[in-house]
PDB file of C-alpha atoms in Angstrom:
ATOM      1  CA  UNK G   1      -0.202  -0.106  -0.051  1.00 29.00           C
ATOM      2  CA  UNK G   2       1.624   3.193  -0.998  1.00 42.00           C
ATOM      3  CA  UNK G   3       1.628   6.442   1.296  1.00 54.00           C
ATOM      4  CA  UNK G   4      -1.035   8.960   0.520  1.00 85.00           C
ATOM      5  CA  UNK G   5       1.047  11.720  -0.750  1.00 93.00           C
ATOM      6  CA  UNK G   6      -1.741  14.614  -1.399  1.00 96.00           C
ATOM      7  CA  UNK G   7      -1.865  16.609  -4.465  1.00 97.00           C
ATOM      8  CA  UNK G   8      -2.189  20.062  -2.794  1.00 98.00           C
ATOM      9  CA  UNK G   9       0.278  21.119  -0.072  1.00 98.00           C
ATOM     10  CA  UNK G  10      -0.216  24.472   1.487  1.00 98.00           C
ATOM     11  CA  UNK G  11       2.684  25.684   3.565  1.00 98.00           C
ATOM     12  CA  UNK G  12       2.125  27.971   6.189  1.00 97.00           C
ATOM     13  CA  UNK G  13       3.890  31.321   7.065  1.00 94.00           C
ATOM     14  CA  UNK G  14       3.760  34.082   9.592  1.00 93.00           C
ATOM     15  CA  UNK G  15       6.766  36.242   8.510  1.00 91.00           C
ATOM     16  CA  UNK G  16       5.035  37.232   4.984  1.00 92.00           C
ATOM     17  CA  UNK G  17       1.762  37.963   6.360  1.00 93.00           C
ATOM     18  CA  UNK G  18       0.518  38.938  10.098  1.00 92.00           C
ATOM     19  CA  UNK G  19      -3.238  38.532   9.975  1.00 96.00           C
ATOM     20  CA  UNK G  20      -3.439  34.801  10.802  1.00 97.00           C
ATOM     21  CA  UNK G  21      -1.294  32.229  12.880  1.00 96.00           C
ATOM     22  CA  UNK G  22      -0.272  29.045  11.583  1.00 97.00           C
ATOM     23  CA  UNK G  23      -2.979  27.377  12.833  1.00 98.00           C
ATOM     24  CA  UNK G  24      -5.552  29.573  11.629  1.00 98.00           C
ATOM     25  CA  UNK G  25      -3.687  29.461   8.077  1.00 98.00           C
ATOM     26  CA  UNK G  26      -3.848  25.483   8.299  1.00 98.00           C
ATOM     27  CA  UNK G  27      -7.654  25.462   9.163  1.00 98.00           C
ATOM     28  CA  UNK G  28      -8.384  27.779   6.360  1.00 98.00           C
ATOM     29  CA  UNK G  29      -6.288  25.899   3.621  1.00 98.00           C
ATOM     30  CA  UNK G  30      -7.862  22.786   4.845  1.00 98.00           C
ATOM     31  CA  UNK G  31     -11.311  23.960   4.258  1.00 98.00           C
ATOM     32  CA  UNK G  32     -10.308  25.175   0.723  1.00 98.00           C
ATOM     33  CA  UNK G  33      -9.166  21.662  -0.100  1.00 98.00           C
ATOM     34  CA  UNK G  34      -5.641  21.250   0.957  1.00 98.00           C
ATOM     35  CA  UNK G  35      -4.558  17.499   1.774  1.00 97.00           C
ATOM     36  CA  UNK G  36      -1.423  18.294   3.394  1.00 98.00           C
ATOM     37  CA  UNK G  37      -0.460  21.400   5.532  1.00 98.00           C
ATOM     38  CA  UNK G  38       3.617  22.163   6.223  1.00 98.00           C
ATOM     39  CA  UNK G  39       4.507  24.032   8.968  1.00 97.00           C
ATOM     40  CA  UNK G  40       7.398  26.176   8.067  1.00 94.00           C
ATOM     41  CA  UNK G  41       8.864  28.665  10.564  1.00 87.00           C
ATOM     42  CA  UNK G  42      12.302  29.686   9.882  1.00 78.00           C
ATOM     43  CA  UNK G  43      12.030  32.284  12.755  1.00 77.00           C
ATOM     44  CA  UNK G  44      10.648  30.192  15.527  1.00 70.00           C
ATOM     45  CA  UNK G  45      12.473  31.244  18.789  1.00 71.00           C
ATOM     46  CA  UNK G  46      12.745  28.118  20.734  1.00 89.00           C
ATOM     47  CA  UNK G  47      11.719  24.060  19.968  1.00 92.00           C
ATOM     48  CA  UNK G  48       9.118  24.490  22.599  1.00 93.00           C
ATOM     49  CA  UNK G  49       7.548  27.297  20.742  1.00 93.00           C
ATOM     50  CA  UNK G  50       7.416  25.202  17.353  1.00 94.00           C
ATOM     51  CA  UNK G  51       5.927  22.275  19.251  1.00 96.00           C
ATOM     52  CA  UNK G  52       3.122  24.579  20.356  1.00 95.00           C
ATOM     53  CA  UNK G  53       2.598  25.819  16.841  1.00 96.00           C
ATOM     54  CA  UNK G  54       2.440  22.265  15.741  1.00 97.00           C
ATOM     55  CA  UNK G  55       0.154  21.110  18.228  1.00 98.00           C
ATOM     56  CA  UNK G  56      -2.229  23.988  17.541  1.00 98.00           C
ATOM     57  CA  UNK G  57      -2.085  22.974  13.836  1.00 98.00           C
ATOM     58  CA  UNK G  58      -3.087  19.354  14.470  1.00 98.00           C
ATOM     59  CA  UNK G  59      -5.820  20.685  16.689  1.00 98.00           C
ATOM     60  CA  UNK G  60      -7.188  22.751  13.911  1.00 98.00           C
ATOM     61  CA  UNK G  61      -6.759  20.028  11.133  1.00 98.00           C
ATOM     62  CA  UNK G  62     -10.016  17.979  10.218  1.00 97.00           C
ATOM     63  CA  UNK G  63      -9.499  14.442   9.788  1.00 95.00           C
ATOM     64  CA  UNK G  64      -7.524  13.226   6.872  1.00 94.00           C
ATOM     65  CA  UNK G  65      -5.722  16.177   6.639  1.00 97.00           C
ATOM     66  CA  UNK G  66      -1.991  15.693   7.201  1.00 97.00           C
ATOM     67  CA  UNK G  67       0.611  17.865   9.010  1.00 98.00           C
ATOM     68  CA  UNK G  68       4.187  18.016   7.680  1.00 98.00           C
ATOM     69  CA  UNK G  69       7.115  19.942   9.696  1.00 98.00           C
ATOM     70  CA  UNK G  70       9.335  21.580   7.771  1.00 96.00           C
ATOM     71  CA  UNK G  71      13.018  20.903   8.857  1.00 93.00           C
ATOM     72  CA  UNK G  72      12.239  19.754  12.374  1.00 95.00           C
ATOM     73  CA  UNK G  73      12.138  15.957  12.855  1.00 97.00           C
ATOM     74  CA  UNK G  74      12.370  16.206  16.713  1.00 96.00           C
ATOM     75  CA  UNK G  75       9.148  18.502  16.511  1.00 97.00           C
ATOM     76  CA  UNK G  76       7.451  16.193  14.295  1.00 97.00           C
ATOM     77  CA  UNK G  77       8.531  13.053  16.276  1.00 97.00           C
ATOM     78  CA  UNK G  78       7.235  14.958  19.434  1.00 97.00           C
ATOM     79  CA  UNK G  79       4.135  15.930  18.399  1.00 98.00           C
ATOM     80  CA  UNK G  80       3.289  12.797  16.297  1.00 97.00           C
ATOM     81  CA  UNK G  81       2.823  14.700  13.204  1.00 97.00           C
ATOM     82  CA  UNK G  82       2.398  13.050   9.837  1.00 97.00           C
ATOM     83  CA  UNK G  83       5.816  13.465   8.445  1.00 97.00           C
ATOM     84  CA  UNK G  84       8.589  16.123   7.543  1.00 98.00           C
ATOM     85  CA  UNK G  85      10.033  17.955   4.748  1.00 98.00           C
ATOM     86  CA  UNK G  86      13.892  18.030   4.591  1.00 97.00           C
ATOM     87  CA  UNK G  87      16.236  20.284   2.824  1.00 94.00           C
ATOM     88  CA  UNK G  88      19.771  20.008   1.963  1.00 90.00           C
ATOM     89  CA  UNK G  89      21.266  21.843   5.403  1.00 91.00           C
ATOM     90  CA  UNK G  90      18.591  19.505   7.441  1.00 94.00           C
ATOM     91  CA  UNK G  91      19.053  16.363   9.032  1.00 95.00           C
ATOM     92  CA  UNK G  92      19.471  13.602   6.757  1.00 96.00           C
ATOM     93  CA  UNK G  93      16.718  11.811   5.147  1.00 97.00           C
ATOM     94  CA  UNK G  94      18.134   8.349   6.313  1.00 97.00           C
ATOM     95  CA  UNK G  95      18.478   9.479   9.656  1.00 97.00           C
ATOM     96  CA  UNK G  96      14.732  10.840   9.780  1.00 98.00           C
ATOM     97  CA  UNK G  97      13.727   7.447   8.384  1.00 97.00           C
ATOM     98  CA  UNK G  98      15.098   5.769  11.296  1.00 97.00           C
ATOM     99  CA  UNK G  99      13.527   8.352  13.524  1.00 96.00           C
ATOM    100  CA  UNK G 100      10.203   8.265  11.890  1.00 96.00           C
ATOM    101  CA  UNK G 101       9.782   4.715  10.279  1.00 95.00           C
ATOM    102  CA  UNK G 102       6.190   5.314   9.600  1.00 92.00           C
ATOM    103  CA  UNK G 103       6.124   9.113   8.719  1.00 95.00           C
ATOM    104  CA  UNK G 104       5.820  10.837   5.203  1.00 96.00           C
ATOM    105  CA  UNK G 105       9.365  12.082   4.522  1.00 97.00           C
ATOM    106  CA  UNK G 106       9.704  14.700   1.496  1.00 98.00           C
ATOM    107  CA  UNK G 107      13.267  16.041   0.097  1.00 98.00           C
ATOM    108  CA  UNK G 108      13.910  19.110  -1.718  1.00 97.00           C
ATOM    109  CA  UNK G 109      15.577  19.248  -5.250  1.00 97.00           C
ATOM    110  CA  UNK G 110      16.736  22.264  -7.047  1.00 96.00           C
ATOM    111  CA  UNK G 111      17.930  20.803  -9.960  1.00 97.00           C
ATOM    112  CA  UNK G 112      18.327  17.646 -11.953  1.00 97.00           C
ATOM    113  CA  UNK G 113      21.535  16.211 -10.208  1.00 97.00           C
ATOM    114  CA  UNK G 114      19.992  16.807  -6.640  1.00 97.00           C
ATOM    115  CA  UNK G 115      16.935  15.180  -7.919  1.00 98.00           C
ATOM    116  CA  UNK G 116      18.233  12.234  -8.785  1.00 97.00           C
ATOM    117  CA  UNK G 117      20.388  11.792  -5.695  1.00 97.00           C
ATOM    118  CA  UNK G 118      17.545  12.359  -3.382  1.00 97.00           C
ATOM    119  CA  UNK G 119      15.406  10.378  -5.161  1.00 97.00           C
ATOM    120  CA  UNK G 120      17.408   7.179  -4.555  1.00 97.00           C
ATOM    121  CA  UNK G 121      17.020   7.776  -0.875  1.00 97.00           C
ATOM    122  CA  UNK G 122      14.182   6.503   1.326  1.00 97.00           C
ATOM    123  CA  UNK G 123      11.905   9.415   1.245  1.00 97.00           C
ATOM    124  CA  UNK G 124       8.359   9.220   0.064  1.00 96.00           C
ATOM    125  CA  UNK G 125       8.209  12.511  -2.387  1.00 97.00           C
ATOM    126  CA  UNK G 126      10.166  15.298  -3.905  1.00 98.00           C
ATOM    127  CA  UNK G 127       9.498  18.687  -3.680  1.00 98.00           C
ATOM    128  CA  UNK G 128      10.898  20.011  -6.732  1.00 98.00           C
ATOM    129  CA  UNK G 129      11.604  24.082  -7.337  1.00 96.00           C
ATOM    130  CA  UNK G 130      11.237  26.743  -7.761  1.00 97.00           C
ATOM    131  CA  UNK G 131       9.181  26.170 -11.263  1.00 98.00           C
ATOM    132  CA  UNK G 132       8.580  30.092 -11.645  1.00 97.00           C
ATOM    133  CA  UNK G 133      10.011  33.135  -9.737  1.00 90.00           C
ATOM    134  CA  UNK G 134       9.081  33.121  -6.182  1.00 81.00           C
ATOM    135  CA  UNK G 135       9.007  35.796  -3.540  1.00 73.00           C
ATOM    136  CA  UNK G 136       8.902  33.556  -0.352  1.00 68.00           C
ATOM    137  CA  UNK G 137      12.410  32.763   0.174  1.00 65.00           C
ATOM    138  CA  UNK G 138      15.373  35.500   0.506  1.00 63.00           C
ATOM    139  CA  UNK G 139      17.759  33.557  -1.853  1.00 71.00           C
ATOM    140  CA  UNK G 140      16.040  31.411  -4.224  1.00 78.00           C
ATOM    141  CA  UNK G 141      17.380  28.906  -6.272  1.00 86.00           C
ATOM    142  CA  UNK G 142      17.386  29.624 -10.139  1.00 92.00           C
ATOM    143  CA  UNK G 143      14.101  28.817 -11.960  1.00 95.00           C
ATOM    144  CA  UNK G 144      13.580  25.408 -13.340  1.00 97.00           C
ATOM    145  CA  UNK G 145      10.392  26.100 -16.008  1.00 97.00           C
ATOM    146  CA  UNK G 146       8.155  23.831 -17.202  1.00 98.00           C
ATOM    147  CA  UNK G 147      10.749  22.002 -19.070  1.00 98.00           C
ATOM    148  CA  UNK G 148      13.347  21.617 -16.070  1.00 98.00           C
ATOM    149  CA  UNK G 149      10.547  20.279 -13.932  1.00 98.00           C
ATOM    150  CA  UNK G 150       9.394  17.926 -16.771  1.00 98.00           C
ATOM    151  CA  UNK G 151      13.130  16.563 -17.030  1.00 98.00           C
ATOM    152  CA  UNK G 152      13.289  15.755 -13.422  1.00 98.00           C
ATOM    153  CA  UNK G 153       9.926  14.212 -13.321  1.00 98.00           C
ATOM    154  CA  UNK G 154      11.135  11.785 -16.259  1.00 98.00           C
ATOM    155  CA  UNK G 155      14.249  11.253 -14.331  1.00 98.00           C
ATOM    156  CA  UNK G 156      12.927   9.764 -10.990  1.00 98.00           C
ATOM    157  CA  UNK G 157      10.524   7.136 -10.142  1.00 96.00           C
ATOM    158  CA  UNK G 158       9.096   8.795  -6.841  1.00 96.00           C
ATOM    159  CA  UNK G 159       6.059  11.348  -6.669  1.00 97.00           C
ATOM    160  CA  UNK G 160       7.101  15.201  -7.625  1.00 98.00           C
ATOM    161  CA  UNK G 161       5.287  18.017  -5.971  1.00 98.00           C
ATOM    162  CA  UNK G 162       6.273  21.025  -7.755  1.00 98.00           C
ATOM    163  CA  UNK G 163       6.723  24.395  -5.799  1.00 97.00           C
ATOM    164  CA  UNK G 164       7.562  27.895  -6.649  1.00 97.00           C
ATOM    165  CA  UNK G 165       5.602  30.420  -8.015  1.00 96.00           C
ATOM    166  CA  UNK G 166       2.774  28.636  -9.045  1.00 98.00           C
ATOM    167  CA  UNK G 167      -0.580  30.378  -9.667  1.00 98.00           C
ATOM    168  CA  UNK G 168      -3.938  28.239 -10.371  1.00 98.00           C
ATOM    169  CA  UNK G 169      -3.439  29.287 -14.175  1.00 98.00           C
ATOM    170  CA  UNK G 170      -0.138  27.311 -13.880  1.00 98.00           C
ATOM    171  CA  UNK G 171      -1.626  24.182 -12.591  1.00 98.00           C
ATOM    172  CA  UNK G 172      -2.674  22.504 -15.719  1.00 98.00           C
ATOM    173  CA  UNK G 173       0.745  22.821 -17.492  1.00 98.00           C
ATOM    174  CA  UNK G 174       2.422  21.731 -14.097  1.00 98.00           C
ATOM    175  CA  UNK G 175       0.389  18.271 -14.323  1.00 97.00           C
ATOM    176  CA  UNK G 176       0.996  17.847 -17.802  1.00 97.00           C
ATOM    177  CA  UNK G 177       4.952  17.465 -16.904  1.00 98.00           C
ATOM    178  CA  UNK G 178       4.157  14.185 -14.846  1.00 97.00           C
ATOM    179  CA  UNK G 179       4.119  16.245 -11.456  1.00 98.00           C
ATOM    180  CA  UNK G 180       1.900  14.573  -8.896  1.00 97.00           C
ATOM    181  CA  UNK G 181       0.929  17.899  -7.226  1.00 97.00           C
ATOM    182  CA  UNK G 182       1.912  21.263  -6.008  1.00 98.00           C
ATOM    183  CA  UNK G 183       3.044  23.060  -3.134  1.00 98.00           C
ATOM    184  CA  UNK G 184       1.808  26.827  -2.271  1.00 98.00           C
ATOM    185  CA  UNK G 185       2.810  29.317  -0.042  1.00 97.00           C
ATOM    186  CA  UNK G 186       1.954  32.848  -0.856  1.00 96.00           C
ATOM    187  CA  UNK G 187      -0.734  31.970  -3.434  1.00 97.00           C
ATOM    188  CA  UNK G 188      -2.793  31.025  -0.604  1.00 98.00           C
ATOM    189  CA  UNK G 189      -1.502  32.549   2.786  1.00 97.00           C
ATOM    190  CA  UNK G 190      -0.699  35.664   1.606  1.00 97.00           C
ATOM    191  CA  UNK G 191      -4.065  36.311   0.033  1.00 97.00           C
ATOM    192  CA  UNK G 192      -7.217  38.210   1.575  1.00 97.00           C
ATOM    193  CA  UNK G 193      -9.226  34.755   1.878  1.00 98.00           C
ATOM    194  CA  UNK G 194      -7.041  31.710   2.016  1.00 98.00           C
ATOM    195  CA  UNK G 195      -9.405  29.366   2.056  1.00 98.00           C
ATOM    196  CA  UNK G 196     -10.939  30.723  -1.232  1.00 98.00           C
ATOM    197  CA  UNK G 197      -7.403  30.354  -2.879  1.00 98.00           C
ATOM    198  CA  UNK G 198      -6.816  27.329  -1.538  1.00 98.00           C
ATOM    199  CA  UNK G 199      -9.984  26.385  -3.377  1.00 98.00           C
ATOM    200  CA  UNK G 200      -9.033  27.877  -6.726  1.00 98.00           C
ATOM    201  CA  UNK G 201      -5.983  25.446  -6.357  1.00 98.00           C
ATOM    202  CA  UNK G 202      -7.881  22.687  -5.341  1.00 98.00           C
ATOM    203  CA  UNK G 203     -10.619  23.427  -8.411  1.00 98.00           C
ATOM    204  CA  UNK G 204      -7.734  23.588 -10.990  1.00 98.00           C
ATOM    205  CA  UNK G 205      -6.125  20.259 -10.035  1.00 98.00           C
ATOM    206  CA  UNK G 206      -9.655  18.466  -9.912  1.00 97.00           C
ATOM    207  CA  UNK G 207      -9.896  19.656 -13.504  1.00 97.00           C
ATOM    208  CA  UNK G 208      -6.816  17.674 -14.543  1.00 95.00           C
ATOM    209  CA  UNK G 209      -8.565  14.460 -13.364  1.00 87.00           C
ATOM    210  CA  UNK G 210      -7.015  12.023 -10.832  1.00 74.00           C
ATOM    211  CA  UNK G 211      -3.258  11.601 -10.542  1.00 72.00           C
ATOM    212  CA  UNK G 212      -1.871   8.174  -9.641  1.00 66.00           C
ATOM    213  CA  UNK G 213       1.547   8.600  -7.584  1.00 65.00           C
ATOM    214  CA  UNK G 214       4.561   7.105  -9.251  1.00 67.00           C
ATOM    215  CA  UNK G 215       6.366   4.432  -7.607  1.00 64.00           C
ATOM    216  CA  UNK G 216       6.846   5.323  -3.504  1.00 61.00           C
ATOM    217  CA  UNK G 217       7.804   3.596  -0.619  1.00 58.00           C
ATOM    218  CA  UNK G 218       5.307   0.653   0.905  1.00 45.00           C
ATOM    219  CA  UNK G 219       4.379   0.828   4.363  1.00 45.00           C
ATOM    220  CA  UNK G 220       6.529  -0.959   6.512  1.00 42.00           C
TER     221      UNK G 220
END
């Protein structure tokens, strides 16, 4: 049985906007159709504060919506989150797998070589980007474009979640590359109505039809 990856991931943020907490954003995004919420707080002062945020998100989410914690395997383990998403400077994917044997583990790839390396490791999906220009990171990697995304999708067996500057109008073309789903930050959390914004992405994904994830790990 393959893991449920989810096609719409929404990343919470309280630096680019100050109107809503992580938990409030998570609740609105889930109501709009997000299947996975990723807690990303690069400025959390303490581990205890990050744990508190994660627990608040879990309490706000309806059944069936997953919480992924960015970077922090310890926080994910402490709150029994559904998994983690790891970048190149985080704890290794292999160590995370040992600590979270049943957790959903995502890895990052900013180029083809990195995608091939990480796809060979014990992860469940690969977050690939930025596909388009993004303002949610201070120093983003070079954009891949649709051709770069498609090249990565063709080169790896695991499901690919595209990220970076994606609007609802991009969704059809993203899915046509073979990507399984999308991850969105500012397109949802920086909008006046995050729930309605998430619904626009959900509707765009649903309009492309169902997508079966490519080969991924089986449940242990």
